[in-house]
Short mmCIF file of C-alpha atoms in Angstrom, two decimals:
data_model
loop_
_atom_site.label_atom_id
_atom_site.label_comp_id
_atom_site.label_asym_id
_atom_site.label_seq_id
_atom_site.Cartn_x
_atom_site.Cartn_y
_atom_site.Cartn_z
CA UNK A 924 -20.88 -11.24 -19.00
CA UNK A 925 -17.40 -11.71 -17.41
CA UNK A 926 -16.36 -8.71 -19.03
CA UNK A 927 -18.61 -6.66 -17.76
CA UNK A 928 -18.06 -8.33 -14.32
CA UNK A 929 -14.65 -7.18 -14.61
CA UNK A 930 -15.56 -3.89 -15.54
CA UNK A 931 -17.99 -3.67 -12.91
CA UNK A 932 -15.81 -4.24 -10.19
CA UNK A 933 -13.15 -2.00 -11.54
CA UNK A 934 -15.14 0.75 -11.35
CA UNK A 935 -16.34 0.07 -7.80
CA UNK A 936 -12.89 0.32 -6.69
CA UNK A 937 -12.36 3.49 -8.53
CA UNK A 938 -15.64 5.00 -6.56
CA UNK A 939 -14.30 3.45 -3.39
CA UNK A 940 -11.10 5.50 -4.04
CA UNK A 941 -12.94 8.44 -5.12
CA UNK A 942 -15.08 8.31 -1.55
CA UNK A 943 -18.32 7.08 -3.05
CA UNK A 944 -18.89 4.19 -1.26
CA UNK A 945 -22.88 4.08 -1.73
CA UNK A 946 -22.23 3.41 -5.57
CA UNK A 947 -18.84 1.57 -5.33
CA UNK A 948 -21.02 -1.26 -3.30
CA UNK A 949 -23.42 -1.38 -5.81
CA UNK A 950 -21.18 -1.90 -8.54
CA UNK A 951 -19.13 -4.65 -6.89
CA UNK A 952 -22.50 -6.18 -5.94
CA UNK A 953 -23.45 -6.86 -9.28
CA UNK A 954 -19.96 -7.96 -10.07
CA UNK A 955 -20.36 -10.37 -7.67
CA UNK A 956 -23.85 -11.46 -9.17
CA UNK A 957 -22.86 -11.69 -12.73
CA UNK A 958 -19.86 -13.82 -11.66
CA UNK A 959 -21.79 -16.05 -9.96
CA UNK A 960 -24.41 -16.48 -12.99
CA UNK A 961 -21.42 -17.34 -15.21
CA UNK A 962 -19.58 -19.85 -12.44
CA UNK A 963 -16.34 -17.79 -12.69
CA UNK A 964 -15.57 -18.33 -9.99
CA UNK A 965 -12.23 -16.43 -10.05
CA UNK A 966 -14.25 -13.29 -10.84
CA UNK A 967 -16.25 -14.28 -7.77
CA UNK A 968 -13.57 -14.12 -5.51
CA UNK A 969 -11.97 -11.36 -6.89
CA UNK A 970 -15.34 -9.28 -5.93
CA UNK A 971 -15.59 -10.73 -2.41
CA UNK A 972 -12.50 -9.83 -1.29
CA UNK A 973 -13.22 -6.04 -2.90
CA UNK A 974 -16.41 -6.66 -0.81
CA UNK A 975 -14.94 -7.45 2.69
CA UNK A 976 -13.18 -3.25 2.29
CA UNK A 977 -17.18 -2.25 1.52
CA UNK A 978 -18.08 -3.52 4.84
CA UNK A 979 -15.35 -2.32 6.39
CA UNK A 980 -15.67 0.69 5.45
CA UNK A 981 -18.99 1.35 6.55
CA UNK A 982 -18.55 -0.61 10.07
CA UNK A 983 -20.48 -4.02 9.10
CA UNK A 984 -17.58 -5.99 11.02
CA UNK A 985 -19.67 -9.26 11.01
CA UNK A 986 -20.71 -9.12 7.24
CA UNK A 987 -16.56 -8.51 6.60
CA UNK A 988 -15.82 -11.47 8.43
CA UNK A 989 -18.33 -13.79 6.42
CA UNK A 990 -17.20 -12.36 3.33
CA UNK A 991 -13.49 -12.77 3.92
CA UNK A 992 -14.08 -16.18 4.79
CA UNK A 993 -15.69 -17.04 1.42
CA UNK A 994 -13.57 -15.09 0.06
CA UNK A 995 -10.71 -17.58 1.26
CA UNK A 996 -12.71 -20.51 0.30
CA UNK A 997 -12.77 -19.10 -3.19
CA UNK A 998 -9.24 -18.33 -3.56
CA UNK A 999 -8.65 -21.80 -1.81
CA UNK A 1000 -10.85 -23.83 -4.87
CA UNK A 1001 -9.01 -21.53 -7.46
CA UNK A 1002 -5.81 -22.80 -5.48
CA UNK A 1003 -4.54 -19.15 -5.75
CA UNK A 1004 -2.15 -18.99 -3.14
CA UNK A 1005 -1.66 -15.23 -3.38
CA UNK A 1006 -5.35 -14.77 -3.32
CA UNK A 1007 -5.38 -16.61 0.08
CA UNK A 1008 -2.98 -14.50 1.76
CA UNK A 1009 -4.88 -11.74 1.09
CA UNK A 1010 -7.64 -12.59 1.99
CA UNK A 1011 -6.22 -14.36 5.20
CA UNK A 1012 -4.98 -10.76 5.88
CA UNK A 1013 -8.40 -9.16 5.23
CA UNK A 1014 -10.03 -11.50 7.54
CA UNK A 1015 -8.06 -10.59 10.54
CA UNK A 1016 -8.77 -6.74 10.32
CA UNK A 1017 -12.22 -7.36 10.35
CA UNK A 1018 -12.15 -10.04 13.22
CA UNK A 1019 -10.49 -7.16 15.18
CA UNK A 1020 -13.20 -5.02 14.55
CA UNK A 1021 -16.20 -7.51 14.68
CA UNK A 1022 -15.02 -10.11 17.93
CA UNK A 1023 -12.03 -8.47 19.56
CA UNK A 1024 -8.00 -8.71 19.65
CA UNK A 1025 -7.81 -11.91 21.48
CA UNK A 1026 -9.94 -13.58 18.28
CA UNK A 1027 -7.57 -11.29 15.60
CA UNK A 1028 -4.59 -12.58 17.57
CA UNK A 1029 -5.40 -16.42 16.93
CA UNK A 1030 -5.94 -16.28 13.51
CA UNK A 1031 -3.27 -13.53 12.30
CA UNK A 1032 -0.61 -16.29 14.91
CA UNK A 1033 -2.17 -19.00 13.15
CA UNK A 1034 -1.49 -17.65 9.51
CA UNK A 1035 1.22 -14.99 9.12
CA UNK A 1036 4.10 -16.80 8.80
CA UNK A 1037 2.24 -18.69 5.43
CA UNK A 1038 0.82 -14.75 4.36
CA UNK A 1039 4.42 -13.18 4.54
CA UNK A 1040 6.26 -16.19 2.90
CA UNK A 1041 3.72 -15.36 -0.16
CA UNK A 1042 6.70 -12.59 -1.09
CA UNK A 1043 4.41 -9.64 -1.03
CA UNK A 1044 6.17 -6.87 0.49
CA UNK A 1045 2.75 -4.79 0.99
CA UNK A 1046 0.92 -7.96 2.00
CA UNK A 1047 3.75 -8.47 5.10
CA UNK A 1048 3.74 -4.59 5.74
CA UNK A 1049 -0.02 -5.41 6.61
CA UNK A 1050 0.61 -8.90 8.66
CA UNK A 1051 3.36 -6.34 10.53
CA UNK A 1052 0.76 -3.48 11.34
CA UNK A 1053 -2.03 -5.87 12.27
CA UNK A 1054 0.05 -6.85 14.92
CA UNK A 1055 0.84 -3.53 15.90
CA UNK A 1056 -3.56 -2.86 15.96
CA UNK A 1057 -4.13 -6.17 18.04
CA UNK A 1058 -1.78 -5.45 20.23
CA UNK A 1059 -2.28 -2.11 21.00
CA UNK A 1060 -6.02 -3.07 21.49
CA UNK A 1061 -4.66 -5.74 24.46
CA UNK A 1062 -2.61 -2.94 25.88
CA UNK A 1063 0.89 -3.36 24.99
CA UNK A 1064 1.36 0.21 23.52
CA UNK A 1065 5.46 -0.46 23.39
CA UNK A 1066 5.34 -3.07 21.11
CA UNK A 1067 2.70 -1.53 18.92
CA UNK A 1068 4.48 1.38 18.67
CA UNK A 1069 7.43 -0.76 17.96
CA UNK A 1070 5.19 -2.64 14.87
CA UNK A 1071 4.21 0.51 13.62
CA UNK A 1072 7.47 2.18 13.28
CA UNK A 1073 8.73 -1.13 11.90
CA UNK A 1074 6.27 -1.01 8.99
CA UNK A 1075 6.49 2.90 8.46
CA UNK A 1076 9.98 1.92 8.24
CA UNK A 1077 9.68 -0.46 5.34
CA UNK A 1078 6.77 1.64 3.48
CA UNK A 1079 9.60 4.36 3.37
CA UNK A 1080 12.04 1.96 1.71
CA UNK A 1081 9.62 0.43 -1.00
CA UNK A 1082 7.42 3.97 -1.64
CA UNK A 1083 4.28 2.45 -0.55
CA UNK A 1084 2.37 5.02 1.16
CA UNK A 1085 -0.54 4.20 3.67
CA UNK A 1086 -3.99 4.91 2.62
CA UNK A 1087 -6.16 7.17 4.00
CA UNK A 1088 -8.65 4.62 5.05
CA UNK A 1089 -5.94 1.59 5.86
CA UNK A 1090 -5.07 4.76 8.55
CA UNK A 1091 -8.25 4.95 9.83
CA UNK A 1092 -8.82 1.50 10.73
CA UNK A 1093 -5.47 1.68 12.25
CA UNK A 1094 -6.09 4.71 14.41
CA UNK A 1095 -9.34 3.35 15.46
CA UNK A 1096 -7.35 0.99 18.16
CA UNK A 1097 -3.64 2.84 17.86
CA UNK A 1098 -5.04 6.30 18.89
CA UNK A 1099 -6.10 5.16 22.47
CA UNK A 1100 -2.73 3.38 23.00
CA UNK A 1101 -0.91 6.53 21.55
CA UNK A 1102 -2.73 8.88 24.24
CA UNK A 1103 -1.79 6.28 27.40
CA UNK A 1104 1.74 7.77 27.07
CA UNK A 1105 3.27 10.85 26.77
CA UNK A 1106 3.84 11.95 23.01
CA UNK A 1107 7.50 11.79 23.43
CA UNK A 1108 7.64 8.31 25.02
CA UNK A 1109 5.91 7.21 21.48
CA UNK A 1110 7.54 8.58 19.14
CA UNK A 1111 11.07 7.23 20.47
CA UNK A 1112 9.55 3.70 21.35
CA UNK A 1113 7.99 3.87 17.14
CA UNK A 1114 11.28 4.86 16.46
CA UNK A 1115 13.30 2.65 17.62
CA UNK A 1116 11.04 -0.33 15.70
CA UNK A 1117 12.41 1.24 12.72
CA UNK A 1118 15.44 -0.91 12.87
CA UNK A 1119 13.13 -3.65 12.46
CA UNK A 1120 12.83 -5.82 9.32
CA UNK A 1121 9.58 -7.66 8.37
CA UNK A 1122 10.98 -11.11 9.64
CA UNK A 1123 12.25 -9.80 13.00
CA UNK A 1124 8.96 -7.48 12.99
CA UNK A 1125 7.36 -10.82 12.28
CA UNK A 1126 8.80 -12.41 15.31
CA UNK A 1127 8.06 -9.59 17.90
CA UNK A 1128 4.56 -9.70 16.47
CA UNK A 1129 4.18 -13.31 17.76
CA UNK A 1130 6.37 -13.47 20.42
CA UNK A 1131 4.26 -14.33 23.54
CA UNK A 1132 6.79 -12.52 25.47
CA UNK A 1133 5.68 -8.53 26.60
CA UNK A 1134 7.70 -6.03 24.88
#
């Protein structure tokens, strides 16, 4: 059985990737089922936090949120730190989406520091355009722009291309701030964050202090 749980959520993230999101669900569904009917409960988590990017995806902001949080309460009883961070990360995206940037702000101030000192490069890229979504979303366009061209930045250096539907989510609040200024103004403000590197990202990100 925890084979095929395994299998089973592998090849709901291969549908997810291959835009069928109807069957992807499915198949991480029953993951999630068999895992639980075997107590693995590091399979389990494993297909919650695949979960939380279902309901993303299709806009259920409020049934992301409660599945990130069990998904941290897994990874927290497996005491996978890694796991956590993740996780962590995943829950503020869909906070932003299902109770606003002021809510996203709390929790991403309250954890980032403990997600980025996990060592995952891609993990911090995320912490570092979070950031740049929240605060675009409370209307300081400079410093998103600033966040955004920090992380571009560093996904040039380590070959980590955004995906198609990480861009999405990001557009969905860094579109609006984009068209409040002229096209020019943005692209030399997202430049100049380039210089940035996650920790000093990291810090503007938090700072309370308008860009």
């Amino acid at each position: 059985i925890s084979r095929e749980a395994r299998e089973s959520n592998s090849l709901g993230i291969a549908k997810r990737e291959s835009g069928d999101i109807a069957t992807a669900r499915a198949l991480i569904e029953r993951s999630l089922e068999l895992a639980r009917s075997i107590g693995d409960r590091g399979r389990e988590a494993t297909a919650l936090t695949n979960m939380v990017h279902m309901f993303m995806d299709v806009g259920d902001y409020p049934a992301a949120v409660e599945a990130a949080r069990r998904a941290v309460a897994a990874d927290q009883a497996q005491g996978d730190p890694w796991g956590v961070a993740i996780n962590q990360s995943n829950l503020v995206s869909a906070l932003l989406n299902a109770d606003g940037p002021q809510r996203a702000l709390a929790e991403l101030s309250d954890v980032a520091e403990k997600v980025v000192a996990v060592g995952d490069l891609e993990l911090s890229i995320d912490v570092i355009e979070s950031f740049s979504a929240i605060w675009a979303a409370l209307g300081d366009g400079r410093r998103a722009a600033r966040l955004l061209g920090a992380a571009d930045r560093q996904r040039d250096i380590a070959g980590i291309p955004r995906a198609a539907t990480d861009q999405r989510h990001l557009d969905r609040f860094l579109a609006p701030a984009r068209q409040a200024m002229p096209d020019h103004e943005w692209r030399s403000i997202q430049d100049s964050g380039r210089i940035l590197d996650i920790p000093a990202a990291l810090a503007e990100g938090l700072s309370d202090k308008q860009v």
